[in-house]
PDB file of C-alpha atoms and ligand atoms in Angstrom:
ATOM      1  CA  MET A   1      90.673 158.090 132.359  1.00  0.00           C
ATOM      2  CA  ASP A   2      93.365 157.505 134.971  1.00  0.00           C
ATOM      3  CA  ALA A   3      94.909 160.202 137.136  1.00  0.00           C
ATOM      4  CA  GLY A   4      98.198 160.289 135.214  1.00  0.00           C
ATOM      5  CA  ALA A   5      96.607 160.765 131.807  1.00  0.00           C
ATOM      6  CA  VAL A   6      96.383 163.916 129.757  1.00  0.00           C
ATOM      7  CA  ALA A   7      92.918 165.392 129.393  1.00  0.00           C
ATOM      8  CA  MET A   8      92.198 167.779 126.551  1.00  0.00           C
ATOM      9  CA  ASP A   9      89.900 170.763 126.595  1.00  0.00           C
ATOM     10  CA  SER A  10      88.612 170.719 123.036  1.00  0.00           C
ATOM     11  CA  GLU A  11      87.358 174.339 123.143  1.00  0.00           C
ATOM     12  CA  ASP A  12      90.778 175.952 123.077  1.00  0.00           C
ATOM     13  CA  GLY A  13      93.175 173.002 122.966  1.00  0.00           C
ATOM     14  CA  LYS A  14      94.495 173.373 126.521  1.00  0.00           C
ATOM     15  CA  SER A  15      95.898 170.204 128.014  1.00  0.00           C
ATOM     16  CA  TYR A  16      96.121 169.084 131.630  1.00  0.00           C
ATOM     17  CA  SER A  17      98.309 166.575 133.408  1.00  0.00           C
ATOM     18  CA  SER A  18      95.330 164.778 134.924  1.00  0.00           C
ATOM     19  CA  ARG A  19      91.566 164.559 135.011  1.00  0.00           C
ATOM     20  CA  LYS A  20      91.702 166.026 138.527  1.00  0.00           C
ATOM     21  CA  GLU A  21      93.610 169.086 137.321  1.00  0.00           C
ATOM     22  CA  MET A  22      91.239 169.589 134.398  1.00  0.00           C
ATOM     23  CA  TRP A  23      88.105 169.618 136.549  1.00  0.00           C
ATOM     24  CA  LEU A  24      89.743 171.821 139.153  1.00  0.00           C
ATOM     25  CA  GLN A  25      90.731 174.464 136.612  1.00  0.00           C
ATOM     26  CA  GLU A  26      87.733 174.238 134.310  1.00  0.00           C
ATOM     27  CA  ALA A  27      84.907 173.820 136.812  1.00  0.00           C
ATOM     28  CA  GLY A  28      86.419 174.331 140.288  1.00  0.00           C
ATOM     29  CA  GLU A  29      85.647 170.733 141.255  1.00  0.00           C
ATOM     30  CA  ASP A  30      87.963 168.307 143.015  1.00  0.00           C
ATOM     31  CA  ALA A  31      86.714 165.095 141.469  1.00  0.00           C
ATOM     32  CA  GLU A  32      88.639 162.833 143.835  1.00  0.00           C
ATOM     33  CA  THR A  33      88.075 164.224 147.292  1.00  0.00           C
ATOM     34  CA  SER A  34      84.526 165.583 146.736  1.00  0.00           C
ATOM     35  CA  ARG A  35      85.623 168.730 148.594  1.00  0.00           C
ATOM     36  CA  ASP A  36      83.262 171.670 148.240  1.00  0.00           C
ATOM     37  CA  PRO A  37      83.602 172.991 144.708  1.00  0.00           C
ATOM     38  CA  ASP A  38      84.405 176.588 143.767  1.00  0.00           C
ATOM     39  CA  LEU A  39      80.819 177.526 142.997  1.00  0.00           C
ATOM     40  CA  ASN A  40      81.701 180.543 140.857  1.00  0.00           C
ATOM     41  CA  LYS A  41      83.862 178.422 138.581  1.00  0.00           C
ATOM     42  CA  LYS A  42      81.234 175.737 138.408  1.00  0.00           C
ATOM     43  CA  ASP A  43      78.571 178.305 137.514  1.00  0.00           C
ATOM     44  CA  GLU A  44      80.837 179.652 134.812  1.00  0.00           C
ATOM     45  CA  TRP A  45      81.353 176.116 133.426  1.00  0.00           C
ATOM     46  CA  TYR A  46      77.609 175.556 133.102  1.00  0.00           C
ATOM     47  CA  GLN A  47      76.905 179.063 131.789  1.00  0.00           C
ATOM     48  CA  ASN A  48      79.483 178.586 129.043  1.00  0.00           C
ATOM     49  CA  GLY A  49      77.748 175.397 127.972  1.00  0.00           C
ATOM     50  CA  ILE A  50      74.361 177.119 127.763  1.00  0.00           C
ATOM     51  CA  LYS A  51      75.880 180.173 126.045  1.00  0.00           C
ATOM     52  CA  TYR A  52      77.350 177.940 123.347  1.00  0.00           C
ATOM     53  CA  TRP A  53      74.037 176.196 122.575  1.00  0.00           C
ATOM     54  CA  THR A  54      72.046 179.429 122.761  1.00  0.00           C
ATOM     55  CA  GLY A  55      73.964 180.560 119.673  1.00  0.00           C
ATOM     56  CA  VAL A  56      73.145 177.410 117.716  1.00  0.00           C
ATOM     57  CA  GLU A  57      70.138 177.184 115.392  1.00  0.00           C
ATOM     58  CA  ALA A  58      67.275 175.067 116.670  1.00  0.00           C
ATOM     59  CA  THR A  59      67.415 172.354 114.024  1.00  0.00           C
ATOM     60  CA  VAL A  60      68.622 168.748 113.847  1.00  0.00           C
ATOM     61  CA  ASP A  61      71.681 169.950 111.941  1.00  0.00           C
ATOM     62  CA  GLY A  62      72.315 172.553 114.654  1.00  0.00           C
ATOM     63  CA  VAL A  63      72.167 170.166 117.619  1.00  0.00           C
ATOM     64  CA  LEU A  64      74.350 167.697 115.729  1.00  0.00           C
ATOM     65  CA  GLY A  65      77.023 170.317 115.082  1.00  0.00           C
ATOM     66  CA  GLY A  66      76.514 170.293 111.304  1.00  0.00           C
ATOM     67  CA  TYR A  67      76.320 166.496 111.087  1.00  0.00           C
ATOM     68  CA  GLY A  68      72.552 166.291 110.664  1.00  0.00           C
ATOM     69  CA  ASN A  69      73.149 163.643 107.996  1.00  0.00           C
ATOM     70  CA  VAL A  70      74.161 161.077 110.655  1.00  0.00           C
ATOM     71  CA  SER A  71      70.771 161.316 112.361  1.00  0.00           C
ATOM     72  CA  SER A  72      69.006 158.573 110.404  1.00  0.00           C
ATOM     73  CA  TRP A  73      71.926 156.138 110.928  1.00  0.00           C
ATOM     74  CA  ASP A  74      72.081 156.980 114.591  1.00  0.00           C
ATOM     75  CA  VAL A  75      68.347 156.413 114.983  1.00  0.00           C
ATOM     76  CA  MET A  76      68.439 153.151 113.040  1.00  0.00           C
ATOM     77  CA  GLU A  77      71.134 151.697 115.321  1.00  0.00           C
ATOM     78  CA  SER A  78      69.406 152.956 118.480  1.00  0.00           C
ATOM     79  CA  ASP A  79      66.142 151.444 117.271  1.00  0.00           C
ATOM     80  CA  ARG A  80      67.765 148.019 116.872  1.00  0.00           C
ATOM     81  CA  PHE A  81      69.390 148.331 120.265  1.00  0.00           C
ATOM     82  CA  LEU A  82      66.114 149.329 121.951  1.00  0.00           C
ATOM     83  CA  LEU A  83      64.165 146.501 120.357  1.00  0.00           C
ATOM     84  CA  ASP A  84      66.791 143.991 121.506  1.00  0.00           C
ATOM     85  CA  VAL A  85      67.154 145.263 124.999  1.00  0.00           C
ATOM     86  CA  LEU A  86      63.441 145.852 125.664  1.00  0.00           C
ATOM     87  CA  SER A  87      62.520 142.429 124.308  1.00  0.00           C
ATOM     88  CA  GLU A  88      65.133 140.814 126.512  1.00  0.00           C
ATOM     89  CA  CYS A  89      64.556 142.759 129.701  1.00  0.00           C
ATOM     90  CA  MET A  90      60.822 143.475 129.552  1.00  0.00           C
ATOM     91  CA  PRO A  91      58.826 140.529 128.219  1.00  0.00           C
ATOM     92  CA  ASP A  92      55.585 142.509 128.679  1.00  0.00           C
ATOM     93  CA  TYR A  93      56.882 144.954 126.061  1.00  0.00           C
ATOM     94  CA  VAL A  94      56.774 142.329 123.312  1.00  0.00           C
ATOM     95  CA  ARG A  95      53.253 141.317 124.256  1.00  0.00           C
ATOM     96  CA  GLY A  96      52.249 144.962 124.033  1.00  0.00           C
ATOM     97  CA  ASN A  97      50.665 145.027 127.455  1.00  0.00           C
ATOM     98  CA  ARG A  98      53.041 147.255 129.329  1.00  0.00           C
ATOM     99  CA  HIS A  99      52.574 151.018 129.515  1.00  0.00           C
ATOM    100  CA  LEU A 100      56.020 152.383 128.731  1.00  0.00           C
ATOM    101  CA  VAL A 101      57.432 155.755 129.745  1.00  0.00           C
ATOM    102  CA  ALA A 102      60.780 157.274 128.712  1.00  0.00           C
ATOM    103  CA  LEU A 103      62.791 160.354 129.619  1.00  0.00           C
ATOM    104  CA  ASP A 104      64.916 162.065 126.936  1.00  0.00           C
ATOM    105  CA  CYS A 105      67.783 163.911 128.666  1.00  0.00           C
ATOM    106  CA  GLY A 106      69.489 166.900 127.034  1.00  0.00           C
ATOM    107  CA  ALA A 107      66.795 166.476 124.410  1.00  0.00           C
ATOM    108  CA  GLY A 108      67.743 169.401 122.150  1.00  0.00           C
ATOM    109  CA  VAL A 109      64.978 169.948 119.576  1.00  0.00           C
ATOM    110  CA  GLY A 110      63.427 166.554 120.331  1.00  0.00           C
ATOM    111  CA  ARG A 111      65.187 164.612 117.581  1.00  0.00           C
ATOM    112  CA  VAL A 112      65.616 161.410 119.630  1.00  0.00           C
ATOM    113  CA  THR A 113      62.105 161.625 121.039  1.00  0.00           C
ATOM    114  CA  LYS A 114      60.452 162.148 117.667  1.00  0.00           C
ATOM    115  CA  GLN A 115      62.432 159.693 115.605  1.00  0.00           C
ATOM    116  CA  LEU A 116      63.057 156.967 118.179  1.00  0.00           C
ATOM    117  CA  LEU A 117      61.451 157.079 121.606  1.00  0.00           C
ATOM    118  CA  LEU A 118      57.879 157.831 120.531  1.00  0.00           C
ATOM    119  CA  ARG A 119      57.918 154.711 118.387  1.00  0.00           C
ATOM    120  CA  HIS A 120      58.419 152.547 121.476  1.00  0.00           C
ATOM    121  CA  PHE A 121      57.069 154.474 124.472  1.00  0.00           C
ATOM    122  CA  HIS A 122      53.507 155.547 125.257  1.00  0.00           C
ATOM    123  CA  GLU A 123      54.709 158.613 127.134  1.00  0.00           C
ATOM    124  CA  VAL A 124      57.938 160.556 126.719  1.00  0.00           C
ATOM    125  CA  ASP A 125      59.212 163.473 128.825  1.00  0.00           C
ATOM    126  CA  LEU A 126      61.948 165.849 127.669  1.00  0.00           C
ATOM    127  CA  VAL A 127      64.567 167.644 129.801  1.00  0.00           C
ATOM    128  CA  GLU A 128      66.433 170.458 128.042  1.00  0.00           C
ATOM    129  CA  PRO A 129      67.930 173.648 129.491  1.00  0.00           C
ATOM    130  CA  VAL A 130      68.217 175.749 126.299  1.00  0.00           C
ATOM    131  CA  GLN A 131      65.014 177.686 125.823  1.00  0.00           C
ATOM    132  CA  HIS A 132      64.830 177.986 122.041  1.00  0.00           C
ATOM    133  CA  PHE A 133      65.538 174.249 121.633  1.00  0.00           C
ATOM    134  CA  LEU A 134      62.808 173.292 124.069  1.00  0.00           C
ATOM    135  CA  GLU A 135      60.327 175.710 122.468  1.00  0.00           C
ATOM    136  CA  THR A 136      61.045 174.193 119.053  1.00  0.00           C
ATOM    137  CA  ALA A 137      60.538 170.715 120.483  1.00  0.00           C
ATOM    138  CA  ARG A 138      57.314 171.818 122.140  1.00  0.00           C
ATOM    139  CA  ARG A 139      55.937 173.319 118.914  1.00  0.00           C
ATOM    140  CA  ASP A 140      56.858 170.225 116.962  1.00  0.00           C
ATOM    141  CA  LEU A 141      55.826 167.557 119.449  1.00  0.00           C
ATOM    142  CA  LYS A 142      53.008 168.912 121.598  1.00  0.00           C
ATOM    143  CA  SER A 143      50.342 167.616 119.289  1.00  0.00           C
ATOM    144  CA  HIS A 144      52.438 164.958 117.605  1.00  0.00           C
ATOM    145  CA  ILE A 145      50.577 161.796 118.491  1.00  0.00           C
ATOM    146  CA  LEU A 146      51.867 158.599 117.052  1.00  0.00           C
ATOM    147  CA  GLU A 147      50.187 155.266 116.710  1.00  0.00           C
ATOM    148  CA  SER A 148      52.854 152.710 117.491  1.00  0.00           C
ATOM    149  CA  ASN A 149      53.716 150.331 114.702  1.00  0.00           C
ATOM    150  CA  VAL A 150      56.648 148.622 116.385  1.00  0.00           C
ATOM    151  CA  ILE A 151      54.856 146.070 118.511  1.00  0.00           C
ATOM    152  CA  GLN A 152      51.415 144.506 118.765  1.00  0.00           C
ATOM    153  CA  ASP A 153      49.958 147.560 120.360  1.00  0.00           C
ATOM    154  CA  HIS A 154      48.080 150.313 118.604  1.00  0.00           C
ATOM    155  CA  SER A 155      47.666 152.709 121.472  1.00  0.00           C
ATOM    156  CA  LEU A 156      48.720 156.324 121.094  1.00  0.00           C
ATOM    157  CA  HIS A 157      52.168 157.596 121.972  1.00  0.00           C
ATOM    158  CA  ARG A 158      52.782 161.216 122.978  1.00  0.00           C
ATOM    159  CA  VAL A 159      55.053 163.676 124.764  1.00  0.00           C
ATOM    160  CA  VAL A 160      53.759 164.555 128.210  1.00  0.00           C
ATOM    161  CA  ASN A 161      56.254 166.871 129.959  1.00  0.00           C
ATOM    162  CA  PHE A 162      58.775 169.434 128.715  1.00  0.00           C
ATOM    163  CA  PHE A 163      61.164 170.210 131.598  1.00  0.00           C
ATOM    164  CA  ALA A 164      63.229 173.385 131.087  1.00  0.00           C
ATOM    165  CA  THR A 165      66.169 172.564 133.322  1.00  0.00           C
ATOM    166  CA  PRO A 166      69.748 171.272 133.156  1.00  0.00           C
ATOM    167  CA  LEU A 167      70.437 167.706 134.268  1.00  0.00           C
ATOM    168  CA  GLN A 168      72.563 168.773 137.232  1.00  0.00           C
ATOM    169  CA  ASN A 169      69.412 170.347 138.727  1.00  0.00           C
ATOM    170  CA  PHE A 170      66.882 167.774 137.589  1.00  0.00           C
ATOM    171  CA  THR A 171      65.290 165.180 139.838  1.00  0.00           C
ATOM    172  CA  PRO A 172      62.960 162.725 138.110  1.00  0.00           C
ATOM    173  CA  GLU A 173      59.660 161.695 139.610  1.00  0.00           C
ATOM    174  CA  PRO A 174      60.274 158.457 141.548  1.00  0.00           C
ATOM    175  CA  ASN A 175      59.413 155.221 139.793  1.00  0.00           C
ATOM    176  CA  ARG A 176      58.065 156.864 136.603  1.00  0.00           C
ATOM    177  CA  TYR A 177      60.417 155.691 133.841  1.00  0.00           C
ATOM    178  CA  ASP A 178      61.055 152.422 132.015  1.00  0.00           C
ATOM    179  CA  VAL A 179      63.998 154.007 130.215  1.00  0.00           C
ATOM    180  CA  ILE A 180      66.059 157.105 130.917  1.00  0.00           C
ATOM    181  CA  TRP A 181      67.880 157.950 127.680  1.00  0.00           C
ATOM    182  CA  VAL A 182      70.942 160.237 127.772  1.00  0.00           C
ATOM    183  CA  GLN A 183      72.515 160.959 124.405  1.00  0.00           C
ATOM    184  CA  TRP A 184      75.311 163.287 123.348  1.00  0.00           C
ATOM    185  CA  CYS A 185      75.013 165.641 126.310  1.00  0.00           C
ATOM    186  CA  ILE A 186      76.587 164.018 129.389  1.00  0.00           C
ATOM    187  CA  GLY A 187      79.934 165.755 128.757  1.00  0.00           C
ATOM    188  CA  HIS A 188      78.294 168.945 129.947  1.00  0.00           C
ATOM    189  CA  LEU A 189      78.139 167.586 133.490  1.00  0.00           C
ATOM    190  CA  THR A 190      81.136 167.552 135.772  1.00  0.00           C
ATOM    191  CA  ASP A 191      82.117 164.106 137.067  1.00  0.00           C
ATOM    192  CA  GLN A 192      80.537 164.710 140.462  1.00  0.00           C
ATOM    193  CA  ASP A 193      77.323 166.056 138.981  1.00  0.00           C
ATOM    194  CA  PHE A 194      77.105 163.100 136.626  1.00  0.00           C
ATOM    195  CA  VAL A 195      77.400 160.661 139.526  1.00  0.00           C
ATOM    196  CA  THR A 196      74.776 162.470 141.593  1.00  0.00           C
ATOM    197  CA  PHE A 197      72.448 162.717 138.581  1.00  0.00           C
ATOM    198  CA  PHE A 198      72.937 159.009 137.964  1.00  0.00           C
ATOM    199  CA  LEU A 199      71.878 158.259 141.555  1.00  0.00           C
ATOM    200  CA  ARG A 200      68.767 160.456 141.236  1.00  0.00           C
ATOM    201  CA  ALA A 201      67.968 158.844 137.877  1.00  0.00           C
ATOM    202  CA  LYS A 202      67.983 155.441 139.551  1.00  0.00           C
ATOM    203  CA  VAL A 203      65.165 156.580 141.820  1.00  0.00           C
ATOM    204  CA  GLY A 204      63.229 157.766 138.743  1.00  0.00           C
ATOM    205  CA  LEU A 205      63.357 154.299 137.193  1.00  0.00           C
ATOM    206  CA  LYS A 206      60.841 151.499 137.677  1.00  0.00           C
ATOM    207  CA  PRO A 207      62.405 148.456 139.394  1.00  0.00           C
ATOM    208  CA  ASP A 208      63.418 146.861 136.058  1.00  0.00           C
ATOM    209  CA  GLY A 209      63.964 150.182 134.285  1.00  0.00           C
ATOM    210  CA  LEU A 210      67.052 150.930 132.195  1.00  0.00           C
ATOM    211  CA  PHE A 211      69.480 153.825 132.066  1.00  0.00           C
ATOM    212  CA  VAL A 212      70.870 154.237 128.532  1.00  0.00           C
ATOM    213  CA  LEU A 213      73.923 156.400 127.926  1.00  0.00           C
ATOM    214  CA  LYS A 214      74.939 156.936 124.298  1.00  0.00           C
ATOM    215  CA  GLU A 215      78.108 158.957 123.780  1.00  0.00           C
ATOM    216  CA  ASN A 216      81.057 159.087 121.403  1.00  0.00           C
ATOM    217  CA  VAL A 217      84.400 157.946 122.743  1.00  0.00           C
ATOM    218  CA  SER A 218      87.440 159.434 121.082  1.00  0.00           C
ATOM    219  CA  LYS A 219      90.304 157.092 120.253  1.00  0.00           C
ATOM    220  CA  CYS A 220      92.691 160.018 119.776  1.00  0.00           C
ATOM    221  CA  VAL A 221      92.387 160.966 123.440  1.00  0.00           C
ATOM    222  CA  SER A 222      93.109 157.454 124.654  1.00  0.00           C
ATOM    223  CA  TRP A 223      96.123 157.201 122.307  1.00  0.00           C
ATOM    224  CA  SER A 224      97.543 160.458 123.559  1.00  0.00           C
ATOM    225  CA  CYS A 225      96.897 159.310 127.136  1.00  0.00           C
ATOM    226  CA  ARG A 226      98.890 156.145 126.683  1.00  0.00           C
ATOM    227  CA  PHE A 227     101.591 157.955 124.798  1.00  0.00           C
ATOM    228  CA  SER A 228     101.999 160.718 127.342  1.00  0.00           C
ATOM    229  CA  SER A 229     101.936 158.384 130.331  1.00  0.00           C
ATOM    230  CA  GLY A 230     104.997 156.663 128.894  1.00  0.00           C
ATOM    231  CA  GLN A 231     103.371 153.415 127.735  1.00  0.00           C
ATOM    232  CA  SER A 232     103.979 152.054 124.276  1.00  0.00           C
ATOM    233  CA  ARG A 233     101.192 152.154 121.739  1.00  0.00           C
TER     234      ARG A 233
HETATM  235  N1  LIG B   1      70.385 164.621 122.668  1.00  0.00           N
HETATM  236  C1  LIG B   1      70.019 165.502 121.572  1.00  0.00           C
HETATM  237  C2  LIG B   1      70.803 166.822 121.580  1.00  0.00           C
HETATM  238  C3  LIG B   1      72.322 166.674 121.563  1.00  0.00           C
HETATM  239  S1  LIG B   1      73.139 168.271 121.522  1.00  0.00           S
HETATM  240  C4  LIG B   1      70.210 164.765 120.266  1.00  0.00           C
HETATM  241  O1  LIG B   1      70.925 163.734 120.240  1.00  0.00           O
HETATM  242  O2  LIG B   1      69.645 165.208 119.263  1.00  0.00           O
HETATM  243  C5  LIG B   1      73.545 168.488 123.260  1.00  0.00           C
HETATM  244  C6  LIG B   1      72.354 168.981 124.069  1.00  0.00           C
HETATM  245  O3  LIG B   1      72.751 169.053 125.439  1.00  0.00           O
HETATM  246  C7  LIG B   1      71.869 170.368 123.677  1.00  0.00           C
HETATM  247  O4  LIG B   1      70.494 170.333 123.463  1.00  0.00           O
HETATM  248  C8  LIG B   1      72.215 171.215 124.891  1.00  0.00           C
HETATM  249  O5  LIG B   1      71.355 172.306 125.100  1.00  0.00           O
HETATM  250  C9  LIG B   1      72.102 170.183 126.000  1.00  0.00           C
HETATM  251  N2  LIG B   1      72.770 170.577 127.249  1.00  0.00           N
HETATM  252  C10 LIG B   1      73.769 171.468 127.451  1.00  0.00           C
HETATM  253  N3  LIG B   1      74.078 171.561 128.759  1.00  0.00           N
HETATM  254  C11 LIG B   1      73.248 170.705 129.408  1.00  0.00           C
HETATM  255  C12 LIG B   1      73.056 170.361 130.774  1.00  0.00           C
HETATM  256  N4  LIG B   1      73.799 170.915 131.736  1.00  0.00           N
HETATM  257  N5  LIG B   1      72.086 169.465 131.081  1.00  0.00           N
HETATM  258  C13 LIG B   1      71.336 168.899 130.097  1.00  0.00           C
HETATM  259  N6  LIG B   1      71.484 169.187 128.785  1.00  0.00           N
HETATM  260  C14 LIG B   1      72.417 170.072 128.445  1.00  0.00           C
END
């Protein structure tokens, strides 16, 4: 979003004249100059995020904000995408002779891991800061061992690590992951923290590893941006 655009705060409908102003007021961060942030404001930003999810039931419907019914469609499309991209970028994957490891970021109750990542990856790690989500994922997935049926490989696939931490504080083990998957949670990070997480994630990837970011992009926001910055629709 450009500096002259309007950014909306969907929680209470406040609007700002620029992305810079929004981050400054909401999280005490000057996204353009990288000046030291107001740490109290930033803390408050992250605590509000955790507070919100702490009040949400630890189910697929809960983490999807009442839209649990979209989960199977979402997984089906992601599955197609993963098959395409892994086949193209990692020829060893198709032959079934590559040991694959994935990281599920902002994993919630482990929906993406259980329904998607474990089908493709021998090992999956989860990162999730909300305790009751991670505990639910742990209960459900600790002994969930899947025999892959996607490719010519019948080895066992399982979850290895459950990291109880937010992404802004998480540093992946160097060179561990074939895919780092971030879905429907990156909006919790400020712009600066996203960029620094992205750089740390790069170190966590194998040399031909992939960073996947799946998020919704709202058309309404971009329309109002163009409208309010004086351009025609
Ligand atoms: N990716 C999961 C969950 C999406 S809901 C899925 O698609 O099913 C958004 C998730 O982001 C919640 O689990 C929430 O606890 C998590 N979250 C909130 N703040 C976060 C942060 N700072 N870092 C990482 N995850 C965060």
